[in-house]
């Protein structure tokens, strides 16, 4: 979050400079643009991200139209770093899956840690549908769930490409959280066992009994050595500062080092299946 905050603050400082160069107070600028007085302060202090329209209005009023292109470039870079779900999913869930598919094609090595959910590339259609339903409901975005499920399934074809490598690390909690029905979760767990046998997929499971070296604060994806993706409730963060990528790489290695693999990982999954199966049978009776 530090680099995102710094980028937003830098953009705000530049907007303040342009206002002052124009000899305007914040109140005068807000009145001219018919904004709430607090909006100017929020933008200048990095507490609110401007829109394209805000940038155009600001530069027009301050007589600095020549700065608009550079400011918009800074804004769009910031939007990539901190991409709010409401903006990103305004055209639906499927479009975001297609954007991720383009990113998948460019990436050679995926390092993925998830503490609470099954990663999208490993999800069954039914589990994916449950996740998309929650997302559409929580964020109140267009409901194109069927198309989104199909788009995610197409993304998963990349797991079979010999030029790609995948290292997934999941906590046992991610296998047990009730984010769907027991029947759907049993199918998902079975799929994990199958995918763990793929030649280019390395699947690690951290069992409940395993001591952690570093706390599993949240899930994240490291794409090659170029980008770290983190999902929050409100936004998708894309971290690209070298020190951030290095930090997350080190955290991933520590988490991966305590995970179980191969037969031991499948034993943890099977243990969860055995615990869940009676409940699924009861629900189905």
PDB file of C-alpha atoms in Angstrom:
ATOM      1  CA  UNK A   1       0.000   0.000   0.000  1.00  0.00           C
ATOM      2  CA  UNK A   2       2.970   2.337   0.569  1.00  0.00           C
ATOM      3  CA  UNK A   3       3.821   2.817  -3.110  1.00  0.00           C
ATOM      4  CA  UNK A   4       0.152   3.398  -3.969  1.00  0.00           C
ATOM      5  CA  UNK A   5      -0.159   6.035  -1.246  1.00  0.00           C
ATOM      6  CA  UNK A   6       3.058   7.702  -2.361  1.00  0.00           C
ATOM      7  CA  UNK A   7       1.876   7.823  -5.980  1.00  0.00           C
ATOM      8  CA  UNK A   8      -1.472   9.323  -4.999  1.00  0.00           C
ATOM      9  CA  UNK A   9       0.234  11.854  -2.728  1.00  0.00           C
ATOM     10  CA  UNK A  10       2.662  12.863  -5.488  1.00  0.00           C
ATOM     11  CA  UNK A  11      -0.232  13.423  -7.869  1.00  0.00           C
ATOM     12  CA  UNK A  12      -1.987  15.512  -5.224  1.00  0.00           C
ATOM     13  CA  UNK A  13       1.117  17.657  -4.652  1.00  0.00           C
ATOM     14  CA  UNK A  14       1.350  18.390  -8.371  1.00  0.00           C
ATOM     15  CA  UNK A  15      -2.307  19.446  -8.459  1.00  0.00           C
ATOM     16  CA  UNK A  16      -1.672  21.781  -5.512  1.00  0.00           C
ATOM     17  CA  UNK A  17       1.284  23.335  -7.325  1.00  0.00           C
ATOM     18  CA  UNK A  18      -0.843  24.049 -10.381  1.00  0.00           C
ATOM     19  CA  UNK A  19      -3.551  25.652  -8.243  1.00  0.00           C
ATOM     20  CA  UNK A  20      -1.071  27.863  -6.439  1.00  0.00           C
ATOM     21  CA  UNK A  21       0.638  28.851  -9.673  1.00  0.00           C
ATOM     22  CA  UNK A  22      -2.776  29.992 -10.885  1.00  0.00           C
ATOM     23  CA  UNK A  23      -3.148  32.115  -7.758  1.00  0.00           C
ATOM     24  CA  UNK A  24      -6.302  30.328  -6.643  1.00  0.00           C
ATOM     25  CA  UNK A  25      -7.388  29.182  -3.210  1.00  0.00           C
ATOM     26  CA  UNK A  26      -8.869  25.766  -2.706  1.00  0.00           C
ATOM     27  CA  UNK A  27     -12.238  27.348  -2.045  1.00  0.00           C
ATOM     28  CA  UNK A  28     -12.119  29.328  -5.308  1.00  0.00           C
ATOM     29  CA  UNK A  29     -11.197  26.227  -7.299  1.00  0.00           C
ATOM     30  CA  UNK A  30     -13.986  24.177  -5.721  1.00  0.00           C
ATOM     31  CA  UNK A  31     -16.564  26.904  -6.387  1.00  0.00           C
ATOM     32  CA  UNK A  32     -15.489  27.270 -10.010  1.00  0.00           C
ATOM     33  CA  UNK A  33     -15.851  23.519 -10.594  1.00  0.00           C
ATOM     34  CA  UNK A  34     -19.033  23.253  -8.453  1.00  0.00           C
ATOM     35  CA  UNK A  35     -17.319  20.802  -6.116  1.00  0.00           C
ATOM     36  CA  UNK A  36     -17.741  20.299  -2.399  1.00  0.00           C
ATOM     37  CA  UNK A  37     -15.049  22.402  -0.650  1.00  0.00           C
ATOM     38  CA  UNK A  38     -13.505  19.305   0.930  1.00  0.00           C
ATOM     39  CA  UNK A  39     -12.838  17.639  -2.432  1.00  0.00           C
ATOM     40  CA  UNK A  40      -9.905  19.913  -3.290  1.00  0.00           C
ATOM     41  CA  UNK A  41      -8.245  19.155   0.047  1.00  0.00           C
ATOM     42  CA  UNK A  42      -8.800  15.407  -0.343  1.00  0.00           C
ATOM     43  CA  UNK A  43      -7.303  15.371  -3.843  1.00  0.00           C
ATOM     44  CA  UNK A  44      -4.304  17.503  -2.903  1.00  0.00           C
ATOM     45  CA  UNK A  45      -3.525  15.445   0.194  1.00  0.00           C
ATOM     46  CA  UNK A  46      -3.836  12.078  -1.525  1.00  0.00           C
ATOM     47  CA  UNK A  47      -6.948  11.017   0.344  1.00  0.00           C
ATOM     48  CA  UNK A  48      -9.032  10.683  -2.825  1.00  0.00           C
ATOM     49  CA  UNK A  49      -8.133   9.503  -6.312  1.00  0.00           C
ATOM     50  CA  UNK A  50      -9.162  11.947  -9.059  1.00  0.00           C
ATOM     51  CA  UNK A  51     -11.051  10.902 -12.160  1.00  0.00           C
ATOM     52  CA  UNK A  52     -10.104  11.800 -15.727  1.00  0.00           C
ATOM     53  CA  UNK A  53     -12.808  14.466 -15.577  1.00  0.00           C
ATOM     54  CA  UNK A  54     -11.335  15.903 -12.380  1.00  0.00           C
ATOM     55  CA  UNK A  55      -7.939  16.243 -14.059  1.00  0.00           C
ATOM     56  CA  UNK A  56      -9.391  17.927 -17.147  1.00  0.00           C
ATOM     57  CA  UNK A  57     -11.451  20.316 -15.021  1.00  0.00           C
ATOM     58  CA  UNK A  58      -8.520  21.171 -12.754  1.00  0.00           C
ATOM     59  CA  UNK A  59      -6.098  21.915 -15.581  1.00  0.00           C
ATOM     60  CA  UNK A  60      -8.674  23.958 -17.502  1.00  0.00           C
ATOM     61  CA  UNK A  61      -9.563  26.139 -14.532  1.00  0.00           C
ATOM     62  CA  UNK A  62      -5.911  26.665 -13.569  1.00  0.00           C
ATOM     63  CA  UNK A  63      -4.841  27.388 -17.145  1.00  0.00           C
ATOM     64  CA  UNK A  64      -2.500  24.408 -17.220  1.00  0.00           C
ATOM     65  CA  UNK A  65      -4.033  22.310 -19.990  1.00  0.00           C
ATOM     66  CA  UNK A  66      -0.539  21.460 -21.177  1.00  0.00           C
ATOM     67  CA  UNK A  67      -0.048  19.425 -17.994  1.00  0.00           C
ATOM     68  CA  UNK A  68      -3.157  17.311 -18.514  1.00  0.00           C
ATOM     69  CA  UNK A  69      -1.479  14.499 -20.480  1.00  0.00           C
ATOM     70  CA  UNK A  70       1.247  13.975 -17.873  1.00  0.00           C
ATOM     71  CA  UNK A  71      -1.251  14.085 -15.023  1.00  0.00           C
ATOM     72  CA  UNK A  72      -3.534  11.583 -16.746  1.00  0.00           C
ATOM     73  CA  UNK A  73      -0.572   9.255 -17.309  1.00  0.00           C
ATOM     74  CA  UNK A  74       0.231   9.418 -13.589  1.00  0.00           C
ATOM     75  CA  UNK A  75      -3.420   8.789 -12.748  1.00  0.00           C
ATOM     76  CA  UNK A  76      -3.690   5.752 -15.005  1.00  0.00           C
ATOM     77  CA  UNK A  77      -0.480   4.291 -13.562  1.00  0.00           C
ATOM     78  CA  UNK A  78      -1.981   4.765 -10.111  1.00  0.00           C
ATOM     79  CA  UNK A  79      -5.210   3.080 -11.228  1.00  0.00           C
ATOM     80  CA  UNK A  80      -3.210   0.012 -12.275  1.00  0.00           C
ATOM     81  CA  UNK A  81      -1.517  -0.050  -8.867  1.00  0.00           C
ATOM     82  CA  UNK A  82      -4.770   0.409  -6.976  1.00  0.00           C
ATOM     83  CA  UNK A  83      -7.612  -0.751  -9.199  1.00  0.00           C
ATOM     84  CA  UNK A  84     -10.916  -0.342  -7.412  1.00  0.00           C
ATOM     85  CA  UNK A  85     -13.297  -3.236  -8.043  1.00  0.00           C
ATOM     86  CA  UNK A  86     -16.204  -0.881  -8.703  1.00  0.00           C
ATOM     87  CA  UNK A  87     -14.287   0.626 -11.618  1.00  0.00           C
ATOM     88  CA  UNK A  88     -12.663  -2.579 -12.780  1.00  0.00           C
ATOM     89  CA  UNK A  89     -15.847  -4.646 -12.810  1.00  0.00           C
ATOM     90  CA  UNK A  90     -18.251  -2.004 -14.078  1.00  0.00           C
ATOM     91  CA  UNK A  91     -18.599  -3.931 -17.352  1.00  0.00           C
ATOM     92  CA  UNK A  92     -18.928  -7.293 -15.584  1.00  0.00           C
ATOM     93  CA  UNK A  93     -16.915 -10.099 -14.049  1.00  0.00           C
ATOM     94  CA  UNK A  94     -16.062 -11.858 -17.311  1.00  0.00           C
ATOM     95  CA  UNK A  95     -14.136  -8.918 -18.748  1.00  0.00           C
ATOM     96  CA  UNK A  96     -11.771  -9.015 -15.778  1.00  0.00           C
ATOM     97  CA  UNK A  97     -11.186 -12.736 -16.346  1.00  0.00           C
ATOM     98  CA  UNK A  98     -10.232 -11.991 -19.946  1.00  0.00           C
ATOM     99  CA  UNK A  99      -7.791  -9.314 -18.774  1.00  0.00           C
ATOM    100  CA  UNK A 100      -6.234 -11.827 -16.402  1.00  0.00           C
ATOM    101  CA  UNK A 101      -5.991 -14.341 -19.244  1.00  0.00           C
ATOM    102  CA  UNK A 102      -3.887 -11.850 -21.203  1.00  0.00           C
ATOM    103  CA  UNK A 103      -1.642 -11.465 -18.167  1.00  0.00           C
ATOM    104  CA  UNK A 104      -1.424 -15.257 -17.809  1.00  0.00           C
ATOM    105  CA  UNK A 105      -0.066 -15.531 -21.345  1.00  0.00           C
ATOM    106  CA  UNK A 106       2.748 -13.088 -20.549  1.00  0.00           C
ATOM    107  CA  UNK A 107       3.732 -14.796 -17.276  1.00  0.00           C
ATOM    108  CA  UNK A 108       6.127 -17.745 -17.180  1.00  0.00           C
ATOM    109  CA  UNK A 109       6.348 -18.461 -13.438  1.00  0.00           C
ATOM    110  CA  UNK A 110       3.405 -18.130 -11.041  1.00  0.00           C
ATOM    111  CA  UNK A 111       3.937 -18.152  -7.279  1.00  0.00           C
ATOM    112  CA  UNK A 112       0.603 -18.129  -5.462  1.00  0.00           C
ATOM    113  CA  UNK A 113      -0.239 -18.111  -1.759  1.00  0.00           C
ATOM    114  CA  UNK A 114      -3.819 -18.269  -0.541  1.00  0.00           C
ATOM    115  CA  UNK A 115      -4.874 -18.429   3.097  1.00  0.00           C
ATOM    116  CA  UNK A 116      -8.670 -18.471   2.732  1.00  0.00           C
ATOM    117  CA  UNK A 117      -9.746 -19.478  -0.795  1.00  0.00           C
ATOM    118  CA  UNK A 118      -8.790 -21.856  -3.577  1.00  0.00           C
ATOM    119  CA  UNK A 119      -6.871 -19.964  -6.297  1.00  0.00           C
ATOM    120  CA  UNK A 120      -8.889 -19.218  -9.429  1.00  0.00           C
ATOM    121  CA  UNK A 121      -6.675 -21.324 -11.690  1.00  0.00           C
ATOM    122  CA  UNK A 122      -7.415 -24.384  -9.537  1.00  0.00           C
ATOM    123  CA  UNK A 123     -11.146 -23.871  -9.018  1.00  0.00           C
ATOM    124  CA  UNK A 124     -13.910 -26.147 -10.280  1.00  0.00           C
ATOM    125  CA  UNK A 125     -16.730 -24.476 -12.169  1.00  0.00           C
ATOM    126  CA  UNK A 126     -19.083 -24.865  -9.219  1.00  0.00           C
ATOM    127  CA  UNK A 127     -16.629 -23.376  -6.711  1.00  0.00           C
ATOM    128  CA  UNK A 128     -15.883 -20.508  -9.112  1.00  0.00           C
ATOM    129  CA  UNK A 129     -19.595 -19.823  -9.484  1.00  0.00           C
ATOM    130  CA  UNK A 130     -19.963 -19.545  -5.705  1.00  0.00           C
ATOM    131  CA  UNK A 131     -17.105 -17.041  -5.583  1.00  0.00           C
ATOM    132  CA  UNK A 132     -18.514 -14.965  -8.439  1.00  0.00           C
ATOM    133  CA  UNK A 133     -21.976 -14.909  -6.861  1.00  0.00           C
ATOM    134  CA  UNK A 134     -20.487 -13.491  -3.681  1.00  0.00           C
ATOM    135  CA  UNK A 135     -18.461 -10.923  -5.635  1.00  0.00           C
ATOM    136  CA  UNK A 136     -21.428  -9.761  -7.700  1.00  0.00           C
ATOM    137  CA  UNK A 137     -23.598  -9.485  -4.600  1.00  0.00           C
ATOM    138  CA  UNK A 138     -21.041  -7.696  -2.435  1.00  0.00           C
ATOM    139  CA  UNK A 139     -19.844  -5.246  -5.070  1.00  0.00           C
ATOM    140  CA  UNK A 140     -23.197  -4.847  -6.860  1.00  0.00           C
ATOM    141  CA  UNK A 141     -21.651  -5.253 -10.318  1.00  0.00           C
ATOM    142  CA  UNK A 142     -23.303  -6.615 -13.498  1.00  0.00           C
ATOM    143  CA  UNK A 143     -24.330 -10.252 -13.145  1.00  0.00           C
ATOM    144  CA  UNK A 144     -22.568 -12.098 -15.981  1.00  0.00           C
ATOM    145  CA  UNK A 145     -21.639 -15.048 -13.790  1.00  0.00           C
ATOM    146  CA  UNK A 146     -22.152 -17.760 -16.427  1.00  0.00           C
ATOM    147  CA  UNK A 147     -19.784 -16.015 -18.812  1.00  0.00           C
ATOM    148  CA  UNK A 148     -17.293 -15.373 -16.009  1.00  0.00           C
ATOM    149  CA  UNK A 149     -17.241 -19.064 -15.069  1.00  0.00           C
ATOM    150  CA  UNK A 150     -16.579 -20.019 -18.698  1.00  0.00           C
ATOM    151  CA  UNK A 151     -13.819 -17.399 -18.959  1.00  0.00           C
ATOM    152  CA  UNK A 152     -12.122 -18.725 -15.821  1.00  0.00           C
ATOM    153  CA  UNK A 153     -12.324 -22.284 -17.157  1.00  0.00           C
ATOM    154  CA  UNK A 154     -10.612 -21.167 -20.364  1.00  0.00           C
ATOM    155  CA  UNK A 155      -7.868 -19.524 -18.301  1.00  0.00           C
ATOM    156  CA  UNK A 156      -7.147 -22.857 -16.632  1.00  0.00           C
ATOM    157  CA  UNK A 157      -5.970 -24.374 -19.920  1.00  0.00           C
ATOM    158  CA  UNK A 158      -2.682 -22.607 -19.223  1.00  0.00           C
ATOM    159  CA  UNK A 159      -1.949 -25.166 -16.474  1.00  0.00           C
ATOM    160  CA  UNK A 160      -1.191 -27.712 -19.192  1.00  0.00           C
ATOM    161  CA  UNK A 161       1.315 -25.596 -21.131  1.00  0.00           C
ATOM    162  CA  UNK A 162       4.892 -26.902 -20.832  1.00  0.00           C
ATOM    163  CA  UNK A 163       6.395 -23.398 -20.971  1.00  0.00           C
ATOM    164  CA  UNK A 164       4.677 -22.353 -17.717  1.00  0.00           C
ATOM    165  CA  UNK A 165       5.514 -23.154 -14.085  1.00  0.00           C
ATOM    166  CA  UNK A 166       3.166 -22.917 -11.122  1.00  0.00           C
ATOM    167  CA  UNK A 167       3.889 -23.075  -7.405  1.00  0.00           C
ATOM    168  CA  UNK A 168       0.776 -22.892  -5.234  1.00  0.00           C
ATOM    169  CA  UNK A 169       0.825 -22.820  -1.430  1.00  0.00           C
ATOM    170  CA  UNK A 170      -2.487 -23.085   0.452  1.00  0.00           C
ATOM    171  CA  UNK A 171      -3.325 -23.245   4.115  1.00  0.00           C
ATOM    172  CA  UNK A 172      -5.498 -26.040   5.444  1.00  0.00           C
ATOM    173  CA  UNK A 173      -7.964 -23.298   6.378  1.00  0.00           C
ATOM    174  CA  UNK A 174      -8.486 -22.584   2.668  1.00  0.00           C
ATOM    175  CA  UNK A 175      -9.596 -26.216   2.299  1.00  0.00           C
ATOM    176  CA  UNK A 176     -12.019 -26.010   5.205  1.00  0.00           C
ATOM    177  CA  UNK A 177     -13.689 -22.600   5.039  1.00  0.00           C
ATOM    178  CA  UNK A 178     -17.364 -23.045   4.161  1.00  0.00           C
ATOM    179  CA  UNK A 179     -17.508 -20.769   1.132  1.00  0.00           C
ATOM    180  CA  UNK A 180     -19.810 -23.134  -0.762  1.00  0.00           C
ATOM    181  CA  UNK A 181     -21.879 -26.249  -0.102  1.00  0.00           C
ATOM    182  CA  UNK A 182     -20.145 -29.398   1.204  1.00  0.00           C
ATOM    183  CA  UNK A 183     -20.875 -31.189  -2.093  1.00  0.00           C
ATOM    184  CA  UNK A 184     -19.185 -28.466  -4.116  1.00  0.00           C
ATOM    185  CA  UNK A 185     -16.224 -28.382  -1.733  1.00  0.00           C
ATOM    186  CA  UNK A 186     -15.747 -32.143  -2.010  1.00  0.00           C
ATOM    187  CA  UNK A 187     -15.542 -31.801  -5.775  1.00  0.00           C
ATOM    188  CA  UNK A 188     -13.050 -28.967  -5.362  1.00  0.00           C
ATOM    189  CA  UNK A 189     -10.847 -30.976  -3.020  1.00  0.00           C
ATOM    190  CA  UNK A 190     -10.875 -33.908  -5.417  1.00  0.00           C
ATOM    191  CA  UNK A 191      -9.762 -31.596  -8.201  1.00  0.00           C
ATOM    192  CA  UNK A 192      -6.856 -30.358  -6.098  1.00  0.00           C
ATOM    193  CA  UNK A 193      -5.624 -33.924  -5.746  1.00  0.00           C
ATOM    194  CA  UNK A 194      -5.791 -34.402  -9.518  1.00  0.00           C
ATOM    195  CA  UNK A 195      -4.063 -31.111 -10.334  1.00  0.00           C
ATOM    196  CA  UNK A 196      -1.258 -31.822  -7.873  1.00  0.00           C
ATOM    197  CA  UNK A 197      -0.072 -34.548 -10.243  1.00  0.00           C
ATOM    198  CA  UNK A 198       0.441 -32.199 -13.204  1.00  0.00           C
ATOM    199  CA  UNK A 199       4.116 -31.985 -14.197  1.00  0.00           C
ATOM    200  CA  UNK A 200       4.352 -28.171 -14.117  1.00  0.00           C
ATOM    201  CA  UNK A 201       2.219 -27.644 -11.004  1.00  0.00           C
ATOM    202  CA  UNK A 202       3.724 -27.712  -7.503  1.00  0.00           C
ATOM    203  CA  UNK A 203       1.061 -27.733  -4.793  1.00  0.00           C
ATOM    204  CA  UNK A 204       1.940 -27.217  -1.154  1.00  0.00           C
ATOM    205  CA  UNK A 205      -0.456 -27.417   1.785  1.00  0.00           C
ATOM    206  CA  UNK A 206       0.303 -25.954   5.220  1.00  0.00           C
ATOM    207  CA  UNK A 207      -1.518 -28.112   7.769  1.00  0.00           C
ATOM    208  CA  UNK A 208      -2.997 -26.715  10.956  1.00  0.00           C
ATOM    209  CA  UNK A 209      -0.313 -28.437  13.016  1.00  0.00           C
ATOM    210  CA  UNK A 210       2.533 -26.696  11.152  1.00  0.00           C
ATOM    211  CA  UNK A 211       4.395 -23.863  12.954  1.00  0.00           C
ATOM    212  CA  UNK A 212       4.572 -20.705  10.845  1.00  0.00           C
ATOM    213  CA  UNK A 213       7.747 -18.675  10.416  1.00  0.00           C
ATOM    214  CA  UNK A 214       5.796 -15.752   8.947  1.00  0.00           C
ATOM    215  CA  UNK A 215       2.102 -15.091   9.567  1.00  0.00           C
ATOM    216  CA  UNK A 216      -0.300 -15.768   6.657  1.00  0.00           C
ATOM    217  CA  UNK A 217      -1.805 -12.263   6.646  1.00  0.00           C
ATOM    218  CA  UNK A 218      -3.364 -12.428   3.190  1.00  0.00           C
ATOM    219  CA  UNK A 219      -3.187 -14.118  -0.178  1.00  0.00           C
ATOM    220  CA  UNK A 220      -1.013 -12.847  -3.018  1.00  0.00           C
ATOM    221  CA  UNK A 221       0.203 -13.768  -6.501  1.00  0.00           C
ATOM    222  CA  UNK A 222       3.764 -13.149  -7.710  1.00  0.00           C
ATOM    223  CA  UNK A 223       3.999 -13.047 -11.502  1.00  0.00           C
ATOM    224  CA  UNK A 224       7.564 -13.788 -12.611  1.00  0.00           C
ATOM    225  CA  UNK A 225       9.674 -11.177 -10.811  1.00  0.00           C
ATOM    226  CA  UNK A 226       7.691  -8.267 -12.172  1.00  0.00           C
ATOM    227  CA  UNK A 227       4.472  -7.894 -10.198  1.00  0.00           C
ATOM    228  CA  UNK A 228       2.663  -8.826  -6.996  1.00  0.00           C
ATOM    229  CA  UNK A 229      -1.141  -8.910  -7.057  1.00  0.00           C
ATOM    230  CA  UNK A 230      -3.135  -8.594  -3.825  1.00  0.00           C
ATOM    231  CA  UNK A 231      -6.917  -8.584  -3.600  1.00  0.00           C
ATOM    232  CA  UNK A 232      -8.695  -6.586  -0.902  1.00  0.00           C
ATOM    233  CA  UNK A 233     -12.423  -6.117  -0.419  1.00  0.00           C
ATOM    234  CA  UNK A 234     -12.363  -2.824  -2.322  1.00  0.00           C
ATOM    235  CA  UNK A 235      -9.535  -3.097  -4.830  1.00  0.00           C
ATOM    236  CA  UNK A 236      -6.895  -5.124  -6.618  1.00  0.00           C
ATOM    237  CA  UNK A 237      -3.376  -3.968  -5.764  1.00  0.00           C
ATOM    238  CA  UNK A 238      -0.594  -4.341  -8.321  1.00  0.00           C
ATOM    239  CA  UNK A 239       2.783  -3.847  -6.665  1.00  0.00           C
ATOM    240  CA  UNK A 240       5.765  -3.467  -8.977  1.00  0.00           C
ATOM    241  CA  UNK A 241       8.450  -1.743  -6.928  1.00  0.00           C
ATOM    242  CA  UNK A 242      11.524  -4.043  -6.899  1.00  0.00           C
ATOM    243  CA  UNK A 243      11.720  -3.949  -3.097  1.00  0.00           C
ATOM    244  CA  UNK A 244       8.057  -4.967  -2.832  1.00  0.00           C
ATOM    245  CA  UNK A 245       8.457  -7.884  -5.240  1.00  0.00           C
ATOM    246  CA  UNK A 246      11.588  -8.971  -3.353  1.00  0.00           C
ATOM    247  CA  UNK A 247       9.786  -8.750   0.000  1.00  0.00           C
ATOM    248  CA  UNK A 248       6.838 -10.844  -1.161  1.00  0.00           C
ATOM    249  CA  UNK A 249       9.216 -13.305  -2.801  1.00  0.00           C
ATOM    250  CA  UNK A 250      10.938 -13.818   0.533  1.00  0.00           C
ATOM    251  CA  UNK A 251       7.621 -14.241   2.344  1.00  0.00           C
ATOM    252  CA  UNK A 252       6.515 -16.793  -0.241  1.00  0.00           C
ATOM    253  CA  UNK A 253       9.709 -18.807   0.174  1.00  0.00           C
ATOM    254  CA  UNK A 254       9.217 -18.920   3.944  1.00  0.00           C
ATOM    255  CA  UNK A 255       5.621 -20.081   3.572  1.00  0.00           C
ATOM    256  CA  UNK A 256       6.548 -22.606   0.900  1.00  0.00           C
ATOM    257  CA  UNK A 257       9.346 -24.010   3.066  1.00  0.00           C
ATOM    258  CA  UNK A 258       6.925 -25.183   5.775  1.00  0.00           C
ATOM    259  CA  UNK A 259       4.294 -26.587   3.378  1.00  0.00           C
ATOM    260  CA  UNK A 260       3.804 -30.279   2.661  1.00  0.00           C
ATOM    261  CA  UNK A 261       4.034 -31.575  -0.902  1.00  0.00           C
ATOM    262  CA  UNK A 262       3.261 -34.691  -2.889  1.00  0.00           C
ATOM    263  CA  UNK A 263       1.883 -37.572  -0.860  1.00  0.00           C
ATOM    264  CA  UNK A 264       1.980 -35.543   2.384  1.00  0.00           C
ATOM    265  CA  UNK A 265      -0.044 -32.701   0.811  1.00  0.00           C
ATOM    266  CA  UNK A 266      -2.587 -35.148  -0.579  1.00  0.00           C
ATOM    267  CA  UNK A 267      -2.870 -36.692   2.888  1.00  0.00           C
ATOM    268  CA  UNK A 268      -3.952 -33.311   4.304  1.00  0.00           C
ATOM    269  CA  UNK A 269      -6.514 -32.900   1.513  1.00  0.00           C
ATOM    270  CA  UNK A 270      -7.792 -36.431   2.062  1.00  0.00           C
ATOM    271  CA  UNK A 271      -8.138 -35.740   5.787  1.00  0.00           C
ATOM    272  CA  UNK A 272     -10.341 -32.761   5.004  1.00  0.00           C
ATOM    273  CA  UNK A 273     -12.379 -34.861   2.551  1.00  0.00           C
ATOM    274  CA  UNK A 274     -12.931 -37.532   5.202  1.00  0.00           C
ATOM    275  CA  UNK A 275     -14.115 -34.893   7.679  1.00  0.00           C
ATOM    276  CA  UNK A 276     -16.451 -33.248   5.167  1.00  0.00           C
ATOM    277  CA  UNK A 277     -17.925 -36.336   3.484  1.00  0.00           C
ATOM    278  CA  UNK A 278     -20.414 -37.258   6.288  1.00  0.00           C
ATOM    279  CA  UNK A 279     -21.783 -33.723   6.262  1.00  0.00           C
ATOM    280  CA  UNK A 280     -22.221 -33.821   2.491  1.00  0.00           C
ATOM    281  CA  UNK A 281     -23.965 -37.161   2.728  1.00  0.00           C
ATOM    282  CA  UNK A 282     -26.292 -35.835   5.419  1.00  0.00           C
ATOM    283  CA  UNK A 283     -27.159 -32.757   3.334  1.00  0.00           C
ATOM    284  CA  UNK A 284     -27.839 -34.946   0.322  1.00  0.00           C
ATOM    285  CA  UNK A 285     -30.122 -37.340   2.157  1.00  0.00           C
TER     286      UNK A 285
END
